[in-house]
CSV table of C-alpha atoms in Angstrom, one decimal:
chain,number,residue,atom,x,y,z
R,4,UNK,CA,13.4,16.3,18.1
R,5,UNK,CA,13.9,19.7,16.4
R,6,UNK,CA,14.8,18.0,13.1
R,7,UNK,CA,11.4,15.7,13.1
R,8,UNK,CA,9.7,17.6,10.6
R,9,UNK,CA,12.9,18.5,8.3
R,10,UNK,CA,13.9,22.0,9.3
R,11,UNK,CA,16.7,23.4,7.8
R,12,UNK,CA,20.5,22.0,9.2
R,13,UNK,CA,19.0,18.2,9.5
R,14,UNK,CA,21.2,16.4,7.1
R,15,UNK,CA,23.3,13.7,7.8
R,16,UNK,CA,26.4,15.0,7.5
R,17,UNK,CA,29.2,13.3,4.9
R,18,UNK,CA,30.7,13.2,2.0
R,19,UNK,CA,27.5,11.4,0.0
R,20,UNK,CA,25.4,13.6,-1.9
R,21,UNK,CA,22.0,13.0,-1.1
R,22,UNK,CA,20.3,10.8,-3.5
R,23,UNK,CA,17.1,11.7,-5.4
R,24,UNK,CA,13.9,9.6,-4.4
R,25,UNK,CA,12.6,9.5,-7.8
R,26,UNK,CA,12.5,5.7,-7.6
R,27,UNK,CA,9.2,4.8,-5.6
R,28,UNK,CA,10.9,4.0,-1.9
R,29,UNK,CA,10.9,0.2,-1.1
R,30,UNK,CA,8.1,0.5,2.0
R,31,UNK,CA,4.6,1.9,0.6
R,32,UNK,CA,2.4,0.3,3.6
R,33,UNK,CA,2.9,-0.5,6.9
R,34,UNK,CA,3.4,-4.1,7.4
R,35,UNK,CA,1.6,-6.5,8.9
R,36,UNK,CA,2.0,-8.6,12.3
R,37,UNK,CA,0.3,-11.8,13.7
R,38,UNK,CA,2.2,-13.8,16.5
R,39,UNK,CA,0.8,-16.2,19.2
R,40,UNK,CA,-0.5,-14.7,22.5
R,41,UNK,CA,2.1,-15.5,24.2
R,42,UNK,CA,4.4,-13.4,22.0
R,43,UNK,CA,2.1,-10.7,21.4
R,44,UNK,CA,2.4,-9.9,25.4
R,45,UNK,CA,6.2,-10.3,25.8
R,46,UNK,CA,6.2,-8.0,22.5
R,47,UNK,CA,4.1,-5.8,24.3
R,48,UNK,CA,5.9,-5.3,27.2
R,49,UNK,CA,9.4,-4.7,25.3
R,50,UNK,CA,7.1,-2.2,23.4
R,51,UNK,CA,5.8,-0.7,27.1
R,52,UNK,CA,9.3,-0.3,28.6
R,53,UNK,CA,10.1,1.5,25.9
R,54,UNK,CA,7.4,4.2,26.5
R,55,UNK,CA,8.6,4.7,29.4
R,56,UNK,CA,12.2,5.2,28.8
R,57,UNK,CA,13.4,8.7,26.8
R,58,UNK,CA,16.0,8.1,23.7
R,59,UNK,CA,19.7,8.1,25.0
R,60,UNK,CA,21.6,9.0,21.5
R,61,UNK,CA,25.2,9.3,21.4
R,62,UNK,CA,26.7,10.9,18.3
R,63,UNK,CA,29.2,7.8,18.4
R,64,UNK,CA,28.2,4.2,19.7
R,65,UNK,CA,32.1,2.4,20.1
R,66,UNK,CA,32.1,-1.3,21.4
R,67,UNK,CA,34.3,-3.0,18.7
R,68,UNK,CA,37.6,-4.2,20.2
R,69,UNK,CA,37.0,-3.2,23.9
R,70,UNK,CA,36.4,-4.9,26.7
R,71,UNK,CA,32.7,-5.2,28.1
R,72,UNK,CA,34.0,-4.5,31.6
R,73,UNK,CA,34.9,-0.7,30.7
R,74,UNK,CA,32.4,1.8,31.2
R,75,UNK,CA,32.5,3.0,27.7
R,76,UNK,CA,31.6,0.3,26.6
R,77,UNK,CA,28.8,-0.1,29.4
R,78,UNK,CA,28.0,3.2,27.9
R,79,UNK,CA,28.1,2.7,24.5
R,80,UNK,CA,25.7,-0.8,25.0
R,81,UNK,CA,23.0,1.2,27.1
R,82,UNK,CA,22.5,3.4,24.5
R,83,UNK,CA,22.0,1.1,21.7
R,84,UNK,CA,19.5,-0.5,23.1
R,85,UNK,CA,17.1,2.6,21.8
R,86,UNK,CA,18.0,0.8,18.7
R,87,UNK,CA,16.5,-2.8,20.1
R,88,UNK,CA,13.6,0.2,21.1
R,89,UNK,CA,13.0,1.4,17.7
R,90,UNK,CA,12.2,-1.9,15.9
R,91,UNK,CA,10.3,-3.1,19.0
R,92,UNK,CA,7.7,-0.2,19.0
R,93,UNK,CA,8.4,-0.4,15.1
R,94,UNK,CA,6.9,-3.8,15.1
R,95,UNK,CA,4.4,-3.0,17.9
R,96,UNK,CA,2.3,-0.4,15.8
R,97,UNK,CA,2.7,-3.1,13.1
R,98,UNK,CA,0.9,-5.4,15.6
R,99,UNK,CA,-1.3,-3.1,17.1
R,100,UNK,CA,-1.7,0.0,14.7
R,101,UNK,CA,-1.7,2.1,18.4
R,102,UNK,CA,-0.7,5.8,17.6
R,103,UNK,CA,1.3,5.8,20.9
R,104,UNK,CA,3.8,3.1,19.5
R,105,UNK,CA,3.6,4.9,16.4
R,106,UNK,CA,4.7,8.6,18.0
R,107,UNK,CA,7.2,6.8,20.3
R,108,UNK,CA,9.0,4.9,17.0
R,109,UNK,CA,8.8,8.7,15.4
R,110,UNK,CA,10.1,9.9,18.3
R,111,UNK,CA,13.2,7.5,19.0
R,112,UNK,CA,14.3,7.6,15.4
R,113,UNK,CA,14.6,11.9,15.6
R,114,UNK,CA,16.2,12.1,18.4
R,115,UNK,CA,19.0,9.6,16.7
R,116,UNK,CA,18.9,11.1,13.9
R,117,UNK,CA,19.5,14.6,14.9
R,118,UNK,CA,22.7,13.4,17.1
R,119,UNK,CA,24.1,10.1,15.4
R,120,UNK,CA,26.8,10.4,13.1
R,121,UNK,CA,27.4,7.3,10.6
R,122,UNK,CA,30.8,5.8,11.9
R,123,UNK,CA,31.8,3.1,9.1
R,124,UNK,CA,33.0,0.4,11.9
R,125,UNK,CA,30.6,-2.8,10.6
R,126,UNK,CA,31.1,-3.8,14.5
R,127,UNK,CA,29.6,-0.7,16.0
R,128,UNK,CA,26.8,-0.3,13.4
R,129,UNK,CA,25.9,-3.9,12.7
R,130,UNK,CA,22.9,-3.2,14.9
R,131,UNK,CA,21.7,-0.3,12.7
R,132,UNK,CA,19.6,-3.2,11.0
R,133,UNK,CA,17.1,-2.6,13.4
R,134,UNK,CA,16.0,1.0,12.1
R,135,UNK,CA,16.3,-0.6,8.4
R,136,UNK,CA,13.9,-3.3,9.9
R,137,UNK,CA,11.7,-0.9,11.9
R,138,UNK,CA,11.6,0.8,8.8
R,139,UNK,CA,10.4,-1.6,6.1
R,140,UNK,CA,8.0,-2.4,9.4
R,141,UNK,CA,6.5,0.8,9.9
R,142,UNK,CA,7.9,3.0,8.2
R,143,UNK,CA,5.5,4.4,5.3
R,144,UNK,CA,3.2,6.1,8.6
R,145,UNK,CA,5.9,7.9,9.6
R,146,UNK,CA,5.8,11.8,9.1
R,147,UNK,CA,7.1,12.2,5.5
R,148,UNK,CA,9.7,14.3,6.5
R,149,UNK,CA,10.8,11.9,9.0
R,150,UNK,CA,10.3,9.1,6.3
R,151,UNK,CA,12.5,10.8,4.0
R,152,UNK,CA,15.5,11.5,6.5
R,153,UNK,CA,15.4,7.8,7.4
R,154,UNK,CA,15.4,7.1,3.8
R,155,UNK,CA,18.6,9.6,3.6
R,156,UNK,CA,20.4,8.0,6.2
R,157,UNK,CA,19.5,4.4,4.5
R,158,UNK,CA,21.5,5.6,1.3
R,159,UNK,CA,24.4,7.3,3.3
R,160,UNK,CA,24.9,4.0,5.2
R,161,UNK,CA,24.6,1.8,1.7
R,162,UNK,CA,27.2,4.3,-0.3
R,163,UNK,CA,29.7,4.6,3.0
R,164,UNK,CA,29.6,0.6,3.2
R,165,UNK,CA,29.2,-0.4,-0.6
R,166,UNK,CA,32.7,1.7,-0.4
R,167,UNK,CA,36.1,-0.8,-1.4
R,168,UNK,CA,38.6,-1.7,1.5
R,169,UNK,CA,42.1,-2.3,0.8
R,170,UNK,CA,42.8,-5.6,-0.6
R,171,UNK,CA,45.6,-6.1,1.5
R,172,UNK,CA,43.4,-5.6,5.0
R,173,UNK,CA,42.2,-8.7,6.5
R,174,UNK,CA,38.6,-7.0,7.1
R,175,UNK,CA,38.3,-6.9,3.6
R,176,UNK,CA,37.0,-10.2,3.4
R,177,UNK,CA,36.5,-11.4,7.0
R,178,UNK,CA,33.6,-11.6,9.7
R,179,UNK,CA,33.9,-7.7,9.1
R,180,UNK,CA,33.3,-7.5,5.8
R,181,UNK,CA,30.4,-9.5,6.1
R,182,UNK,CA,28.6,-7.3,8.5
R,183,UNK,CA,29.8,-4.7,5.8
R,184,UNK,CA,27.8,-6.0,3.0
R,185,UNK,CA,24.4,-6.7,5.4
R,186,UNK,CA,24.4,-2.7,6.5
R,187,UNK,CA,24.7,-2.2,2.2
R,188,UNK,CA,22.2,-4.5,0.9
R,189,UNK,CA,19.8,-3.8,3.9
R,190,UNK,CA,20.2,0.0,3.8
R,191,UNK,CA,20.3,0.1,-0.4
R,192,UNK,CA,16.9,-1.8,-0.2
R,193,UNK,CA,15.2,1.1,2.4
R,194,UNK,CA,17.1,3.7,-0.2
R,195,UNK,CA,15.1,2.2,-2.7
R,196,UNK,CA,17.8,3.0,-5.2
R,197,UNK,CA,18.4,0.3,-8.3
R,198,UNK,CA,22.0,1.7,-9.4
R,199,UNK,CA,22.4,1.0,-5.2
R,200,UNK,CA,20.8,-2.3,-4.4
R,201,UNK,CA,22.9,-3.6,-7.8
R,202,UNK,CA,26.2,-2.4,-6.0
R,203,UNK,CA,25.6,-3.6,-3.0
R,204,UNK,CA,24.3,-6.9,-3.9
R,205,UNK,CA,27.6,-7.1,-5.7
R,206,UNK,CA,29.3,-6.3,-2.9
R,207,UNK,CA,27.5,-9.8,-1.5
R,208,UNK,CA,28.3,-12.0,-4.3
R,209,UNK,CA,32.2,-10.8,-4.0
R,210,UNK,CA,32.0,-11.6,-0.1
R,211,UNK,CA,30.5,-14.7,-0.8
R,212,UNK,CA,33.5,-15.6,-3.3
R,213,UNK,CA,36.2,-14.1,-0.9
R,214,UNK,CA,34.9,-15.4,2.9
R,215,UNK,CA,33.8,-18.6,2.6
R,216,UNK,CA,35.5,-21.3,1.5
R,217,UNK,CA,34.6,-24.5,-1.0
R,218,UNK,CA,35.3,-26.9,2.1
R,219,UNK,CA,32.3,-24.8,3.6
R,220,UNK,CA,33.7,-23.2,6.9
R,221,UNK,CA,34.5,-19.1,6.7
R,222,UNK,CA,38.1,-17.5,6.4
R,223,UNK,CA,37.7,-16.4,9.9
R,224,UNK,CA,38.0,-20.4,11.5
R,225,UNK,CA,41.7,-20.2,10.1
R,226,UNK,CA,42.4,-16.4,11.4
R,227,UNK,CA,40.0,-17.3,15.0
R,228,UNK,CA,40.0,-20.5,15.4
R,229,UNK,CA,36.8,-20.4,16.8
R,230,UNK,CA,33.0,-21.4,15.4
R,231,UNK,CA,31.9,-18.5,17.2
R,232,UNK,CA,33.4,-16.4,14.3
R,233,UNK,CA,32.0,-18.5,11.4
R,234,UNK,CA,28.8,-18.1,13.2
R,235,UNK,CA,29.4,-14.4,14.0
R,236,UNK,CA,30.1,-14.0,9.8
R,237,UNK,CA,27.4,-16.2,7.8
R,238,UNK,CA,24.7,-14.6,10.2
R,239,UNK,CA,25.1,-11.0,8.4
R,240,UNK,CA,25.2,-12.5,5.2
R,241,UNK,CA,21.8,-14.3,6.0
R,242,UNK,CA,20.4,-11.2,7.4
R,243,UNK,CA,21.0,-9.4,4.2
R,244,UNK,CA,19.5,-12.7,2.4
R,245,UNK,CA,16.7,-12.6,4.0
R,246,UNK,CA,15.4,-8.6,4.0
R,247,UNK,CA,15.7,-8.8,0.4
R,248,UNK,CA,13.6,-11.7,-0.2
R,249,UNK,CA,10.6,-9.7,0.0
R,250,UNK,CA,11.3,-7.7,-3.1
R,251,UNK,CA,11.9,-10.6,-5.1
R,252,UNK,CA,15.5,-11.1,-4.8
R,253,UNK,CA,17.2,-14.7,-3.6
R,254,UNK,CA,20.9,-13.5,-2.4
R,255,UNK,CA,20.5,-17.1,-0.6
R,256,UNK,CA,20.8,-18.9,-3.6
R,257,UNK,CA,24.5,-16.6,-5.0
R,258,UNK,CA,27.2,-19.0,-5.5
R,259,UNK,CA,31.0,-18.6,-6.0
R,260,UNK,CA,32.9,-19.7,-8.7
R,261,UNK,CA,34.3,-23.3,-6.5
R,262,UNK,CA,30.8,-23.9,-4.8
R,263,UNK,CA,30.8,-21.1,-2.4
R,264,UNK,CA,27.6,-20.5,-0.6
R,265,UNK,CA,26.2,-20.3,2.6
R,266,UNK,CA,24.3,-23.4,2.2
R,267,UNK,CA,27.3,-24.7,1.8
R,268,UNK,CA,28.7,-23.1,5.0
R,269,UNK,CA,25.4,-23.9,7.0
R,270,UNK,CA,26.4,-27.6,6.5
R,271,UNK,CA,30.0,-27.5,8.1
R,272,UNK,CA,28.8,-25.9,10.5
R,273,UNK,CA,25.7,-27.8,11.4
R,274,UNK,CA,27.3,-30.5,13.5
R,275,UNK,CA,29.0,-28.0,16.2
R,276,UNK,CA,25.5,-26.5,16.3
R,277,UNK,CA,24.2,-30.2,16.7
R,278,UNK,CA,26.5,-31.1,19.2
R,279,UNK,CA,28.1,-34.0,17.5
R,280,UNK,CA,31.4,-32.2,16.8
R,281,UNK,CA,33.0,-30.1,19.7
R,282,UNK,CA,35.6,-28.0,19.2
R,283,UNK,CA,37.6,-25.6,21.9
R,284,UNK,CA,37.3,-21.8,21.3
R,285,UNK,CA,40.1,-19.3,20.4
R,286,UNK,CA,43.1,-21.7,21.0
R,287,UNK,CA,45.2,-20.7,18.3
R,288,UNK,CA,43.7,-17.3,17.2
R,289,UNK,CA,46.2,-14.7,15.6
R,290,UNK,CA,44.3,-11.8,17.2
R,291,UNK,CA,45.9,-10.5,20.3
R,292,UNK,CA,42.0,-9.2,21.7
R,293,UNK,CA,40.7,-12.5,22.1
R,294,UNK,CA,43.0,-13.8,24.5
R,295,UNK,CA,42.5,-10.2,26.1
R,296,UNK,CA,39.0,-11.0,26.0
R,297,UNK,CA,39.6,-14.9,27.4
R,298,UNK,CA,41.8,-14.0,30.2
R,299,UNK,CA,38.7,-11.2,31.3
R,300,UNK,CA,36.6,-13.8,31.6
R,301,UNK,CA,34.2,-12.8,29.0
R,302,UNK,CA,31.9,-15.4,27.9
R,303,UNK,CA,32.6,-17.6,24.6
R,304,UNK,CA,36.1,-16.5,24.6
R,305,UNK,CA,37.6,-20.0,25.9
R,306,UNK,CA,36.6,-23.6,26.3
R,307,UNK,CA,33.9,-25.6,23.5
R,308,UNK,CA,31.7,-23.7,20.9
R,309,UNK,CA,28.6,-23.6,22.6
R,310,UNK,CA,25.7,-24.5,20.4
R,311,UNK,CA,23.1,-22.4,21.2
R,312,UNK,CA,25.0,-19.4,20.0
R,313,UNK,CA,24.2,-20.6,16.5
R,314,UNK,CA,20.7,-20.0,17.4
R,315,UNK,CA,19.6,-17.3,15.4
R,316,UNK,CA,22.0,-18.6,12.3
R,317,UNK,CA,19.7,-21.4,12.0
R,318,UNK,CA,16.2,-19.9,13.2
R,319,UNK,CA,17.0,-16.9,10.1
R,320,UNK,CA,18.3,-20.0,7.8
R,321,UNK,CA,15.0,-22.2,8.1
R,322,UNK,CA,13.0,-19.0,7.0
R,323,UNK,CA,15.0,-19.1,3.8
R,324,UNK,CA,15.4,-23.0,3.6
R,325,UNK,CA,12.8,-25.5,5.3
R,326,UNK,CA,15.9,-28.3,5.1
R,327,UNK,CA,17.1,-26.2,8.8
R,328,UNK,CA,13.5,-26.1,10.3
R,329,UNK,CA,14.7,-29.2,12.5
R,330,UNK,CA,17.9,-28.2,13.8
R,331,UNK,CA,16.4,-24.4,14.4
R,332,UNK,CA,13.5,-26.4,16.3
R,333,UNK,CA,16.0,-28.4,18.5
R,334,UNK,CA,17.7,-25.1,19.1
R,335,UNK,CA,15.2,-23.1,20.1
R,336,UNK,CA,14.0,-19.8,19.2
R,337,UNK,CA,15.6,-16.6,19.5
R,338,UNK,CA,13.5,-14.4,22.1
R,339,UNK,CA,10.3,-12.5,19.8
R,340,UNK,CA,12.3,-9.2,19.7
R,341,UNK,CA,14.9,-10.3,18.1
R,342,UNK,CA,12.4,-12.3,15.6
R,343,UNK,CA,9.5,-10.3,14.9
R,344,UNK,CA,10.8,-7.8,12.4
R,345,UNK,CA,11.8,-11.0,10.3
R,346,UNK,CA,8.0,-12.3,10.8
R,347,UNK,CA,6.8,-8.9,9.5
R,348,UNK,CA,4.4,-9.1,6.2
């Protein structure tokens, strides 16, 4: 907490120069928040739990490529769920406008700040949307010291990921890439930097040229052989298509060159997530770590694509295109934590 009103020594550390704010930032009121009853309480109750809990940073949150069975990575995931924390009580002062959920948010977000160090693994930091989200949701009552380091770290996470790979890497333009280019767009947008939002949103045009293919499906069913990995890359790149909507942007809408898009992608994959096509997981995969991962016994890692794991692909697709509203409806909805910094106005 010592760095929540911007004493001296609070920087993110790195090799970014910090960027000048005199662009307006993207968040200038805190958003708004009307759900059913039903959600308002289960909201409530994340948002409660949380109260009661004290932040658990780690300067280093590691789970890609290690088995959920180890205790690091037990460690790593108990951790991170301050970070499910911070956009619940994010979204809860939206809801609620309660200082407590207010102070708690202000208070989760420090004590990250003040230990986490930005890591560049998309896999490890995918889940960093949710302080972008908690952000644009409640963000402009923070303390404006607070406001502003959040606002730092936002363009330190944009530059580090708007940063080229290798061509010759397969991450360049796999799943990875993909979760890349959401933790750019999303964190150039709370920077509130136009040179940065243009670079990144380049970044997502290029990955939409580069991952997936004209035949619809991503690189990643040739490298995986699995759904669960086109799933696991159009989802980032509807995440970023999504938070930028509000400020006028359509990333939805980017095509490539041969047809591209994720429309495109949403199709060929829409009958697995219907059920009419079935298809066995991982069978052929060139990665070594999922048939580590299948002969653990973790879940999804052999036997049929199971459709409700396309759940939230389709829920964050209808909100961009009604044509998915049916097939989101016979899926289900993702539990209201996961959805209500998306509902946020």
């Amino acid at each position: 907490m010592a760095c929540l009103f911007g004493t001296a020594g609070c920087g993110t550390p790195g090799k970014a120069e910090p960027v000048s704010f005199s662009a307006p930032p993207t968040v200038e009121t805190v958003a708004d928040l009307s759900l059913p009853a039903d959600e308002r309480a289960a909201l409530l109750r994340a948002a409660t739990a949380a109260l009661e809990r004290s932040p658990d940073p780690l300067p280093l949150v590691h789970v890609e490529g290690t088995l959920p069975t180890l205790p690091a990575y037990q460690r790593a995931l108990q951790a991170r769920k301050d970070w499910g924390s911070i956009s619940v009580l994010a979204n809860a002062y939206a809801m609620y406008r309660e200082p407590r959920h207010l102070d708690a948010y202000a208070r989760y977000l420090a004590a990250w700040l003040d230990v986490y160090r930005i890591s560049g693994n998309p896999i490890d930091e995918t889940a960093l949307g949710d302080w972008l989200l908690a952000y644009r949701s409640a963000g402009a009552a923070l303390p404006p010291a607070l406001a502003q380091r959040m606002r730092q770290f936002a363009c330190d996470l944009a530059v580090r990921y708007t940063q080229p790979q290798p061509t010759s890497r397969k991450t360049s333009t796999n799943n990875w890439q993909s979760h890349r280019v959401k933790l750019a767009v999303m964190g150039a947008r709370v920077c509130g930097k136009p040179a940065l939002i243009a670079e990144a949103e380049a970044a997502f045009a290029t990955q939409i040229q580069d991952n997936l293919l004209p035949s619809g499906e991503s690189v990643d069913f040739a490298e995986r052989d699995a759904i669960h990995y086109v799933v696991y890359s159009v989802e980032p790149l509807l995440e970023a298509a999504l938070f930028a909507r509000p400020q006028g942007r359509s990333l939805f809408a980017v095509a490539g060159p041969k047809g591209q898009s994720i429309s495109r992608t949403l199709d060929w994959l829409a009958p697995y997530a219907r059920g009419d096509k079935v298809h066995e997981e991982f069978v052929h995969s060139q990665v070594r770590f999922d048939a580590q991962r299948a002969a653990a016994g973790v879940s999804g890692f052999a036997g049929p694509f199971a459709p409700k794991k396309a759940q939230m692909t389709y829920w964050l697709a209808a909100q961009l295109d009604a044509k998915w509203l049916e097939l989101s409806k016979k899926l289900g909805s993702p539990w209201i934590t996961q959805r209500a910094s998306w509902l946020v106005r």
